[in-house]
Amino acid sequence: MDVWGNQFTIEKWQRLVTEFLEGGNSAPIININPTDPREFDAIFLGGGAAGRFGAAYCRALGGRVLIIDRWPFLGGSCPHQACVPHHLFSDCAAQLMLERTFSGKLWFQNLNDKIVSIKSIVELFRIGRVGPHAVMNYQSKEMLGLEFVLNAEAKIINAHSVQVGDLKFHAKNLVLALGARPAVSTLPGAQLKGIFNYQSLVETLDYEPGNTVVVVGGGKTAIEYGCFFNATGRRTIIVARHQVMPILKDAESRSYTLKMMVEQGMEFLENAELINIQGDELGKVQAVSIQTPEGVMKVDSDFVFMALGERANTELVSQTIYPDLDDKGFIKVNHRMQTSIPGIYAVGDVTGPPMEMFKARKEGVCAAKNIMGKVSEYKATDYPDFMHTHYEVSWLGLGEEEARQRYANVKIMKLPPENPNGLDVGLPAGDRMMLYLMMKPRMSGFQKLIIDGDTRKILGAFHIGCGAKDGFQYLNYLVKRGLTIDELADMDELFISPSYFIQLCRLRAGDINFKDL
Amino acid sequence: MDVWGNQFTIEKWQRLVTEFLEGGNSAPIININPTDPREFDAIFLGGGAAGRFGAAYCRALGGRVLIIDRWPFLGGSCPHQACVPHHLFSDCAAQLMLERTFSGKLWFQNLNDKIVSIKSIVELFRIGRVGPHAVMNYQSKEMLGLEFVLNAEAKIINAHSVQVGDLKFHAKNLVLALGARPAVSTLPGAQLKGIFNYQSLVETLDYEPGNTVVVVGGGKTAIEYGCFFNATGRRTIIVARHQVMPILKDAESRSYTLKMMVEQGMEFLENAELINIQGDELGKVQAVSIQTPEGVMKVDSDFVFMALGERANTELVSQTIYPDLDDKGFIKVNHRMQTSIPGIYAVGDVTGPPMEMFKARKEGVCAAKNIMGKVSEYKATDYPDFMHTHYEVSWLGLGEEEARQRYANVKIMKLPPENPNGLDVGLPAGDRMMLYLMMKPRMSGFQKLIIDGDTRKILGAFHIGCGAKDGFQYLNYLVKRGLTIDELADMDELFISPSYFIQLCRLRAGDINFKDL
């Protein structure tokens, strides 16, 4: 299907992508400028975050690029199976926690003991995800002028040639933007119906899960999906091989985050492991056994969610070209995103963690620059981070413990303040936290700033609540450039701001030897 | 009641403030260090945003200060009658819009045609507001070491002396941090029961308003409270003398904001004026007449909300000292916060607009610095701003129209993109907007970046959605320092970030002559 020269509206893309996804059309969607005589500077294999942004940047630099993707849309797994559904589920978790907390109060319905359908939310997503796909196809084609072949499996012929069906494409460089997928358990029974990961959940769930969910894993995905399952009203047990949430480095912030999850009824089994999966006669999971430090625990459940990390999608390259892989199977790259094979770059999840959007996109950009002759290096470091529980948890820089190891004079500013009632006080609170502030103050959040008292520079920031995540992007940029409490104190806060950092700093900034707050 | 030397927990403050507010105790709450031999560097009359932050800063600089406030808590009108209730009501509006939009879908209850109680939300606030009061008393006393006399009316004797009951206090300087209050209509009938402003609403509402609300005013307060009334399910008519929301300068952002309010059923009468208020035999409003460009319109309503701007609280100074006032009655100050009377400063709302938290606090800090011998000037300028509708609306810098007047080569990046389907597309979306993205895309928000194509500097940013307000604080600081699209493109986004500015810039940043996006 040749789409070059036809301007499709977003609506039209929406219909088209739906049709292709539903299997109605297996033809490649070809958008190639037949009148451009130039050779491609690069072929991007994969049009997800890394590939699409890399290709767009190449094009912005004046290059000619081709994206080839197996899906009928650009944007990759994020809007189809990963970030977007996770954000939808996390929004549902936040909303459901609110409605459950205030059940029967004000205008709130009584949700106590009510189980909410997971299946209908997944089904909603399956339909709704096509909207973002359509926008990205429109943006890529009409606004960014990208050339692409979608809905097509590529075969790599050699370091400069790729085949798609009968079509052969040649380019000065190849960029492997192949992504990753969830690791699969090797435990017997892991293939039973009812054993899901984030990908299979949105693609294959076709029944309403029962009232008990087992989540295997202790990282972001486990916590994020676990909180959603919990919020639907189901018993949710997190089984983590070590500690849960090792990524959240500040002990106090971690403790608040955990405490709020426990209050929602989440159960955590740490230093525990799934050792057995039992199925019924129809091939569906019905129970699992978990080895815990206290012994073996059997849990009846028809819904087990595995969050075991990611594996690189390297099948495409492992048959013809042989770039060096690291010991976990990710493609090795240098800081210019070059693989071990000249002219072949790799970007995004296929090169390994962090599996984050900014890292994938910036690696794509880095490869694009190098391809276009601008020597450029990139390594994801000192980045802000976040995780959803029922809350948004955002952080940057150092936790208090590490800060104290590295700096002699660490100061802390936080809300709620250190006080004899502990957390049971009505601050902080900001947008979307006000009902908690008024009716259940301990649930209204926690935030903390970690400062070097000598240089007055911000070392770290943590926020559990709502509405601060966006700001952490900009705040991290400032902190990396040496932001001090005096500079923070001089900013203009938008009160009631979800983060109270500006105002807390202002209360202390006048003092050369300022104290904690 | 002498509290010096007694460490009260936040809980204890909560009980105490409740008791005082309920009229159980009219004694002043005195927290003065009897062993400190020093003269006060300043007495702050008023312990709201300006007074409390000014006093804390004075103290941080080594000064001795006394705050006197008529309320039994520090923090002023913000947590008692202004910002905090407004944020609670705006949270309710956001929540109710969501529940109404998805009534009967997924787990949502059916709220169609249901009226939600305003009275019970106001009552909730009356109880809940004491929590933040208690935190601020605790923080001020135990952590900031502030001296104060609360629950006390002060009398100014002269530029250096103040009397509270039998007690006389002397200081090197006075700081007038007296605040402001809602302007009152002079229309006959404006004193009827049922005519409210933001202050009287939370203090006096004792009945459930009927199904029609009339809001008089076109500024932030009118819109913010109007959206809340509308979200409760009531017919809500905004009567504005000129255009509504003149503060929102970008035409396209303003248009989206208005369109979403109209879709919620809000009615706007522009170039209109309340000309008559009619009461019933019990002294309660029952109807109003509105002069519109199309003629006079009579509306039956028992609930009229006036948002007519602010008047300075100058009674205390107009009897003994006579600082110069401006033509609107606000106390005139220079950029050092000095009034026309030597040794007397004025800070916060009493000096006039903008009536914003950061301005009040920073004026307090500015006065503190000058009092402590550090020459300092302050003038609120180039600040970010926000307003709640059912959404959070945040902005900074120039709107597109003014940017085009001032710059020859203005570029725009926005979401949804300019496209033949208009707004009906599924992006942007971020935290707390995901259900809209999936089920009602046009409601998922609007955002826009305005850029000088020549210098590549950001000129303005607008965001209608959720979760971007906090970031606008930091973004504004960066924009004032000349932030370019190249610098934005190099930041680490926390995807799905409520603002898409980083990623939009990255898609274009490679191009020296980049286009709109």
mmCIF file of C-alpha atoms in Angstrom, chain A residues 143-393:
data_model
loop_
_atom_site.group_PDB
_atom_site.id
_atom_site.type_symbol
_atom_site.label_atom_id
_atom_site.label_comp_id
_atom_site.label_asym_id
_atom_site.label_seq_id
_atom_site.Cartn_x
_atom_site.Cartn_y
_atom_site.Cartn_z
ATOM 1 C CA MET A 143 5.068 17.132 9.836
ATOM 2 C CA LEU A 144 8.422 15.406 10.117
ATOM 3 C CA GLY A 145 8.570 14.237 6.501
ATOM 4 C CA LEU A 146 9.795 10.784 7.430
ATOM 5 C CA GLU A 147 9.953 7.961 4.920
ATOM 6 C CA PHE A 148 8.920 4.557 6.159
ATOM 7 C CA VAL A 149 7.739 1.041 5.464
ATOM 8 C CA LEU A 150 5.326 -0.176 8.127
ATOM 9 C CA ASN A 151 3.473 -3.432 8.768
ATOM 10 C CA ALA A 152 6.496 -5.214 7.343
ATOM 11 C CA GLU A 153 9.061 -7.727 8.558
ATOM 12 C CA ALA A 154 12.570 -6.790 7.480
ATOM 13 C CA LYS A 155 15.469 -9.094 6.804
ATOM 14 C CA ILE A 156 18.996 -7.853 7.120
ATOM 15 C CA ILE A 157 21.068 -8.852 4.108
ATOM 16 C CA ASN A 158 24.290 -7.196 5.164
ATOM 17 C CA ALA A 159 25.539 -4.099 6.943
ATOM 18 C CA HIS A 160 24.089 -1.866 4.234
ATOM 19 C CA SER A 161 21.131 -3.759 2.849
ATOM 20 C CA VAL A 162 17.733 -4.744 4.093
ATOM 21 C CA GLN A 163 14.980 -6.693 2.425
ATOM 22 C CA VAL A 164 11.244 -6.346 2.946
ATOM 23 C CA GLY A 165 9.314 -8.875 0.907
ATOM 24 C CA ASP A 166 10.470 -8.255 -2.654
ATOM 25 C CA LEU A 167 11.837 -4.833 -1.916
ATOM 26 C CA LYS A 168 15.491 -4.236 -1.230
ATOM 27 C CA PHE A 169 16.794 -1.105 0.443
ATOM 28 C CA HIS A 170 20.332 0.112 0.627
ATOM 29 C CA ALA A 171 21.750 2.699 3.034
ATOM 30 C CA LYS A 172 25.062 4.087 4.200
ATOM 31 C CA ASN A 173 24.257 2.953 7.748
ATOM 32 C CA LEU A 174 21.899 0.695 9.625
ATOM 33 C CA VAL A 175 20.467 1.630 12.980
ATOM 34 C CA LEU A 176 19.170 -1.234 15.083
ATOM 35 C CA ALA A 177 16.277 0.118 17.104
ATOM 36 C CA LEU A 178 14.711 -3.243 17.724
ATOM 37 C CA GLY A 179 13.510 -2.780 21.261
ATOM 38 C CA ALA A 180 13.061 -5.348 23.965
ATOM 39 C CA ARG A 181 10.355 -7.560 25.339
ATOM 40 C CA PRO A 182 9.482 -8.996 28.729
ATOM 41 C CA ALA A 183 11.645 -11.848 29.958
ATOM 42 C CA VAL A 184 9.760 -15.122 30.269
ATOM 43 C CA SER A 185 9.924 -17.456 33.233
ATOM 44 C CA THR A 186 11.452 -20.866 32.621
ATOM 45 C CA LEU A 187 9.484 -22.409 35.464
ATOM 46 C CA PRO A 188 7.287 -25.362 34.417
ATOM 47 C CA GLY A 189 3.779 -24.056 33.976
ATOM 48 C CA ALA A 190 4.912 -20.564 32.972
ATOM 49 C CA GLN A 191 3.163 -21.034 29.644
ATOM 50 C CA LEU A 192 -0.228 -21.749 31.234
ATOM 51 C CA LYS A 193 -3.142 -19.504 30.487
ATOM 52 C CA GLY A 194 -3.370 -16.899 33.212
ATOM 53 C CA ILE A 195 0.365 -16.197 33.404
ATOM 54 C CA PHE A 196 0.857 -12.704 32.036
ATOM 55 C CA ASN A 197 3.448 -10.038 31.481
ATOM 56 C CA TYR A 198 2.768 -6.406 30.515
ATOM 57 C CA GLN A 199 2.759 -7.376 26.854
ATOM 58 C CA SER A 200 0.545 -10.444 26.945
ATOM 59 C CA LEU A 201 -1.811 -8.772 29.411
ATOM 60 C CA VAL A 202 -2.964 -6.157 26.910
ATOM 61 C CA GLU A 203 -2.840 -8.529 23.954
ATOM 62 C CA THR A 204 -4.419 -11.703 25.285
ATOM 63 C CA LEU A 205 -6.459 -11.202 28.445
ATOM 64 C CA ASP A 206 -9.902 -12.642 27.625
ATOM 65 C CA TYR A 207 -11.410 -13.427 31.027
ATOM 66 C CA GLU A 208 -12.082 -11.598 34.234
ATOM 67 C CA PRO A 209 -9.336 -12.413 36.740
ATOM 68 C CA GLY A 210 -10.382 -13.801 40.094
ATOM 69 C CA ASN A 211 -9.926 -12.079 43.417
ATOM 70 C CA THR A 212 -6.279 -12.904 44.070
ATOM 71 C CA VAL A 213 -3.356 -11.686 42.005
ATOM 72 C CA VAL A 214 0.246 -12.814 42.352
ATOM 73 C CA VAL A 215 2.873 -10.444 40.965
ATOM 74 C CA VAL A 216 6.404 -11.740 40.549
ATOM 75 C CA GLY A 217 9.130 -9.092 40.652
ATOM 76 C CA GLY A 218 10.225 -6.171 42.782
ATOM 77 C CA GLY A 219 10.965 -3.482 40.232
ATOM 78 C CA LYS A 220 8.952 -0.691 38.668
ATOM 79 C CA THR A 221 6.748 -2.873 36.478
ATOM 80 C CA ALA A 222 5.855 -5.198 39.342
ATOM 81 C CA ILE A 223 4.933 -2.309 41.609
ATOM 82 C CA GLU A 224 3.091 -0.303 38.981
ATOM 83 C CA TYR A 225 0.931 -3.149 37.757
ATOM 84 C CA GLY A 226 0.586 -4.566 41.273
ATOM 85 C CA CYS A 227 -0.868 -1.306 42.566
ATOM 86 C CA PHE A 228 -3.356 -1.281 39.726
ATOM 87 C CA PHE A 229 -4.499 -4.833 40.430
ATOM 88 C CA ASN A 230 -4.774 -3.961 44.114
ATOM 89 C CA ALA A 231 -6.804 -0.853 43.356
ATOM 90 C CA THR A 232 -9.317 -2.941 41.426
ATOM 91 C CA GLY A 233 -10.141 -4.528 44.784
ATOM 92 C CA ARG A 234 -8.149 -7.743 44.482
ATOM 93 C CA ARG A 235 -5.823 -9.288 47.005
ATOM 94 C CA THR A 236 -2.395 -8.571 45.536
ATOM 95 C CA ILE A 237 0.771 -10.331 46.606
ATOM 96 C CA ILE A 238 4.132 -9.084 45.390
ATOM 97 C CA VAL A 239 6.802 -11.788 45.330
ATOM 98 C CA ALA A 240 10.269 -10.272 45.152
ATOM 99 C CA ARG A 241 13.525 -12.188 45.032
ATOM 100 C CA HIS A 242 15.212 -9.519 47.160
ATOM 101 C CA GLN A 243 13.865 -6.213 48.413
ATOM 102 C CA VAL A 244 11.022 -4.497 46.571
ATOM 103 C CA MET A 245 11.685 -1.131 44.959
ATOM 104 C CA PRO A 246 15.482 -1.233 45.178
ATOM 105 C CA ILE A 247 15.444 1.670 42.738
ATOM 106 C CA LEU A 248 14.040 4.084 45.315
ATOM 107 C CA LYS A 249 17.187 5.040 47.205
ATOM 108 C CA ASP A 250 16.015 7.353 49.978
ATOM 109 C CA ALA A 251 14.997 5.215 52.960
ATOM 110 C CA GLU A 252 12.421 7.610 54.326
ATOM 111 C CA SER A 253 10.769 8.170 50.947
ATOM 112 C CA ARG A 254 10.797 4.458 50.322
ATOM 113 C CA SER A 255 9.251 3.827 53.713
ATOM 114 C CA TYR A 256 6.383 6.275 53.086
ATOM 115 C CA THR A 257 5.771 4.750 49.660
ATOM 116 C CA LEU A 258 5.664 1.250 51.115
ATOM 117 C CA LYS A 259 3.509 2.267 54.069
ATOM 118 C CA MET A 260 0.895 3.752 51.751
ATOM 119 C CA MET A 261 0.842 0.584 49.665
ATOM 120 C CA VAL A 262 0.456 -1.572 52.752
ATOM 121 C CA GLU A 263 -2.422 0.638 53.877
ATOM 122 C CA GLN A 264 -4.077 -0.157 50.558
ATOM 123 C CA GLY A 265 -3.772 -3.813 51.451
ATOM 124 C CA MET A 266 -0.804 -4.743 49.269
ATOM 125 C CA GLU A 267 1.137 -7.754 50.528
ATOM 126 C CA PHE A 268 4.884 -8.014 50.061
ATOM 127 C CA LEU A 269 6.932 -11.173 50.188
ATOM 128 C CA GLU A 270 10.589 -10.223 50.068
ATOM 129 C CA ASN A 271 13.480 -12.661 49.609
ATOM 130 C CA ALA A 272 10.838 -14.928 48.154
ATOM 131 C CA GLU A 273 10.553 -16.880 44.966
ATOM 132 C CA LEU A 274 7.903 -18.573 42.880
ATOM 133 C CA ILE A 275 8.782 -22.262 42.911
ATOM 134 C CA ASN A 276 5.770 -23.950 41.439
ATOM 135 C CA ILE A 277 2.863 -23.159 39.152
ATOM 136 C CA GLN A 278 -0.161 -25.432 39.168
ATOM 137 C CA GLY A 279 -2.691 -25.560 36.376
ATOM 138 C CA ASP A 280 -6.185 -26.961 36.093
ATOM 139 C CA GLU A 281 -7.406 -29.496 33.582
ATOM 140 C CA LEU A 282 -8.091 -26.730 31.036
ATOM 141 C CA GLY A 283 -4.531 -25.520 31.132
ATOM 142 C CA LYS A 284 -5.179 -22.450 33.219
ATOM 143 C CA VAL A 285 -3.176 -21.505 36.275
ATOM 144 C CA GLN A 286 -5.009 -22.208 39.525
ATOM 145 C CA ALA A 287 -2.358 -21.901 42.218
ATOM 146 C CA VAL A 288 1.283 -21.054 42.822
ATOM 147 C CA SER A 289 3.743 -22.007 45.526
ATOM 148 C CA ILE A 290 6.081 -19.402 46.879
ATOM 149 C CA GLN A 291 9.250 -20.058 48.835
ATOM 150 C CA THR A 292 9.470 -17.422 51.538
ATOM 151 C CA PRO A 293 11.970 -17.074 54.390
ATOM 152 C CA GLU A 294 9.205 -18.488 56.620
ATOM 153 C CA GLY A 295 8.551 -21.513 54.465
ATOM 154 C CA VAL A 296 6.480 -22.442 51.443
ATOM 155 C CA MET A 297 3.202 -20.635 50.897
ATOM 156 C CA LYS A 298 0.540 -21.805 48.480
ATOM 157 C CA VAL A 299 -1.731 -19.200 46.921
ATOM 158 C CA ASP A 300 -4.807 -19.977 44.842
ATOM 159 C CA SER A 301 -4.948 -17.627 41.911
ATOM 160 C CA ASP A 302 -5.979 -17.647 38.271
ATOM 161 C CA PHE A 303 -3.968 -14.537 37.461
ATOM 162 C CA VAL A 304 -0.193 -14.298 37.823
ATOM 163 C CA PHE A 305 1.727 -11.315 36.533
ATOM 164 C CA MET A 306 5.423 -11.700 35.789
ATOM 165 C CA ALA A 307 7.684 -8.651 35.817
ATOM 166 C CA LEU A 308 11.064 -10.269 35.371
ATOM 167 C CA GLY A 309 12.880 -7.623 33.400
ATOM 168 C CA GLU A 310 13.583 -7.246 29.711
ATOM 169 C CA ARG A 311 15.300 -9.167 26.951
ATOM 170 C CA ALA A 312 16.701 -7.571 23.803
ATOM 171 C CA ASN A 313 15.001 -8.243 20.463
ATOM 172 C CA THR A 314 18.069 -9.522 18.660
ATOM 173 C CA GLU A 315 16.586 -12.291 16.504
ATOM 174 C CA LEU A 316 16.804 -10.133 13.400
ATOM 175 C CA VAL A 317 20.518 -9.578 13.746
ATOM 176 C CA SER A 318 21.566 -12.936 15.097
ATOM 177 C CA GLN A 319 21.151 -14.673 11.753
ATOM 178 C CA THR A 320 23.076 -12.476 9.346
ATOM 179 C CA ILE A 321 25.200 -9.918 11.076
ATOM 180 C CA TYR A 322 26.736 -10.603 14.430
ATOM 181 C CA PRO A 323 27.171 -7.494 16.540
ATOM 182 C CA ASP A 324 28.780 -8.104 19.916
ATOM 183 C CA LEU A 325 26.279 -8.621 22.705
ATOM 184 C CA ASP A 326 26.823 -8.131 26.419
ATOM 185 C CA ASP A 327 26.395 -10.952 28.901
ATOM 186 C CA LYS A 328 22.684 -10.228 29.188
ATOM 187 C CA GLY A 329 22.139 -10.312 25.459
ATOM 188 C CA PHE A 330 21.894 -6.586 24.795
ATOM 189 C CA ILE A 331 23.754 -5.157 21.825
ATOM 190 C CA LYS A 332 27.015 -3.555 22.862
ATOM 191 C CA VAL A 333 27.528 0.036 21.760
ATOM 192 C CA ASN A 334 30.111 2.688 22.457
ATOM 193 C CA HIS A 335 29.115 6.214 23.474
ATOM 194 C CA ARG A 336 28.570 7.073 19.811
ATOM 195 C CA MET A 337 26.009 4.249 19.593
ATOM 196 C CA GLN A 338 28.254 2.288 17.264
ATOM 197 C CA THR A 339 28.085 -1.492 17.469
ATOM 198 C CA SER A 340 31.069 -3.717 16.847
ATOM 199 C CA ILE A 341 30.222 -3.667 13.123
ATOM 200 C CA PRO A 342 31.228 -0.554 11.151
ATOM 201 C CA GLY A 343 28.238 1.335 9.789
ATOM 202 C CA ILE A 344 25.816 -0.354 12.204
ATOM 203 C CA TYR A 345 24.452 1.529 15.162
ATOM 204 C CA ALA A 346 22.135 0.346 17.908
ATOM 205 C CA VAL A 347 19.839 2.513 20.021
ATOM 206 C CA GLY A 348 17.101 2.211 22.619
ATOM 207 C CA ASP A 349 16.058 -0.762 24.701
ATOM 208 C CA VAL A 350 18.037 -3.181 22.540
ATOM 209 C CA THR A 351 21.237 -1.712 24.028
ATOM 210 C CA GLY A 352 20.090 -2.355 27.611
ATOM 211 C CA PRO A 353 18.896 -0.411 30.595
ATOM 212 C CA PRO A 354 17.704 2.086 31.675
ATOM 213 C CA MET A 355 14.581 1.148 29.730
ATOM 214 C CA GLU A 356 13.360 4.695 29.667
ATOM 215 C CA MET A 357 11.896 6.884 27.004
ATOM 216 C CA PHE A 358 14.443 9.698 27.237
ATOM 217 C CA LYS A 359 17.335 7.238 26.977
ATOM 218 C CA ALA A 360 15.933 5.582 23.868
ATOM 219 C CA ARG A 361 15.168 8.875 22.164
ATOM 220 C CA LYS A 362 18.491 10.456 23.037
ATOM 221 C CA GLU A 363 20.396 7.424 21.849
ATOM 222 C CA GLY A 364 18.503 7.730 18.584
ATOM 223 C CA VAL A 365 19.523 11.377 18.348
ATOM 224 C CA CYS A 366 23.125 10.533 19.194
ATOM 225 C CA ALA A 367 23.304 7.933 16.427
ATOM 226 C CA ALA A 368 21.717 10.400 14.020
ATOM 227 C CA LYS A 369 24.346 13.018 14.753
ATOM 228 C CA ASN A 370 27.210 10.615 14.244
ATOM 229 C CA ILE A 371 25.685 9.325 11.022
ATOM 230 C CA MET A 372 25.428 12.876 9.747
ATOM 231 C CA GLY A 373 29.048 13.593 10.569
ATOM 232 C CA LYS A 374 28.598 15.450 13.856
ATOM 233 C CA VAL A 375 30.683 13.542 16.361
ATOM 234 C CA SER A 376 28.500 13.051 19.415
ATOM 235 C CA GLU A 377 28.576 10.950 22.558
ATOM 236 C CA TYR A 378 25.767 9.974 24.888
ATOM 237 C CA LYS A 379 25.491 7.993 28.061
ATOM 238 C CA ALA A 380 22.380 8.104 30.232
ATOM 239 C CA THR A 381 23.510 9.390 33.597
ATOM 240 C CA ASP A 382 22.275 11.669 36.381
ATOM 241 C CA TYR A 383 18.725 11.446 35.131
ATOM 242 C CA PRO A 384 15.557 12.008 37.109
ATOM 243 C CA ASP A 385 13.312 9.023 37.580
ATOM 244 C CA PHE A 386 9.793 8.078 38.592
ATOM 245 C CA MET A 387 7.557 5.184 39.439
ATOM 246 C CA HIS A 388 3.825 4.932 39.945
ATOM 247 C CA THR A 389 2.322 3.294 42.944
ATOM 248 C CA HIS A 390 -1.187 4.577 43.564
ATOM 249 C CA TYR A 391 0.808 7.808 43.737
ATOM 250 C CA GLU A 392 3.343 9.413 41.457
ATOM 251 C CA VAL A 393 6.768 8.902 42.984
#
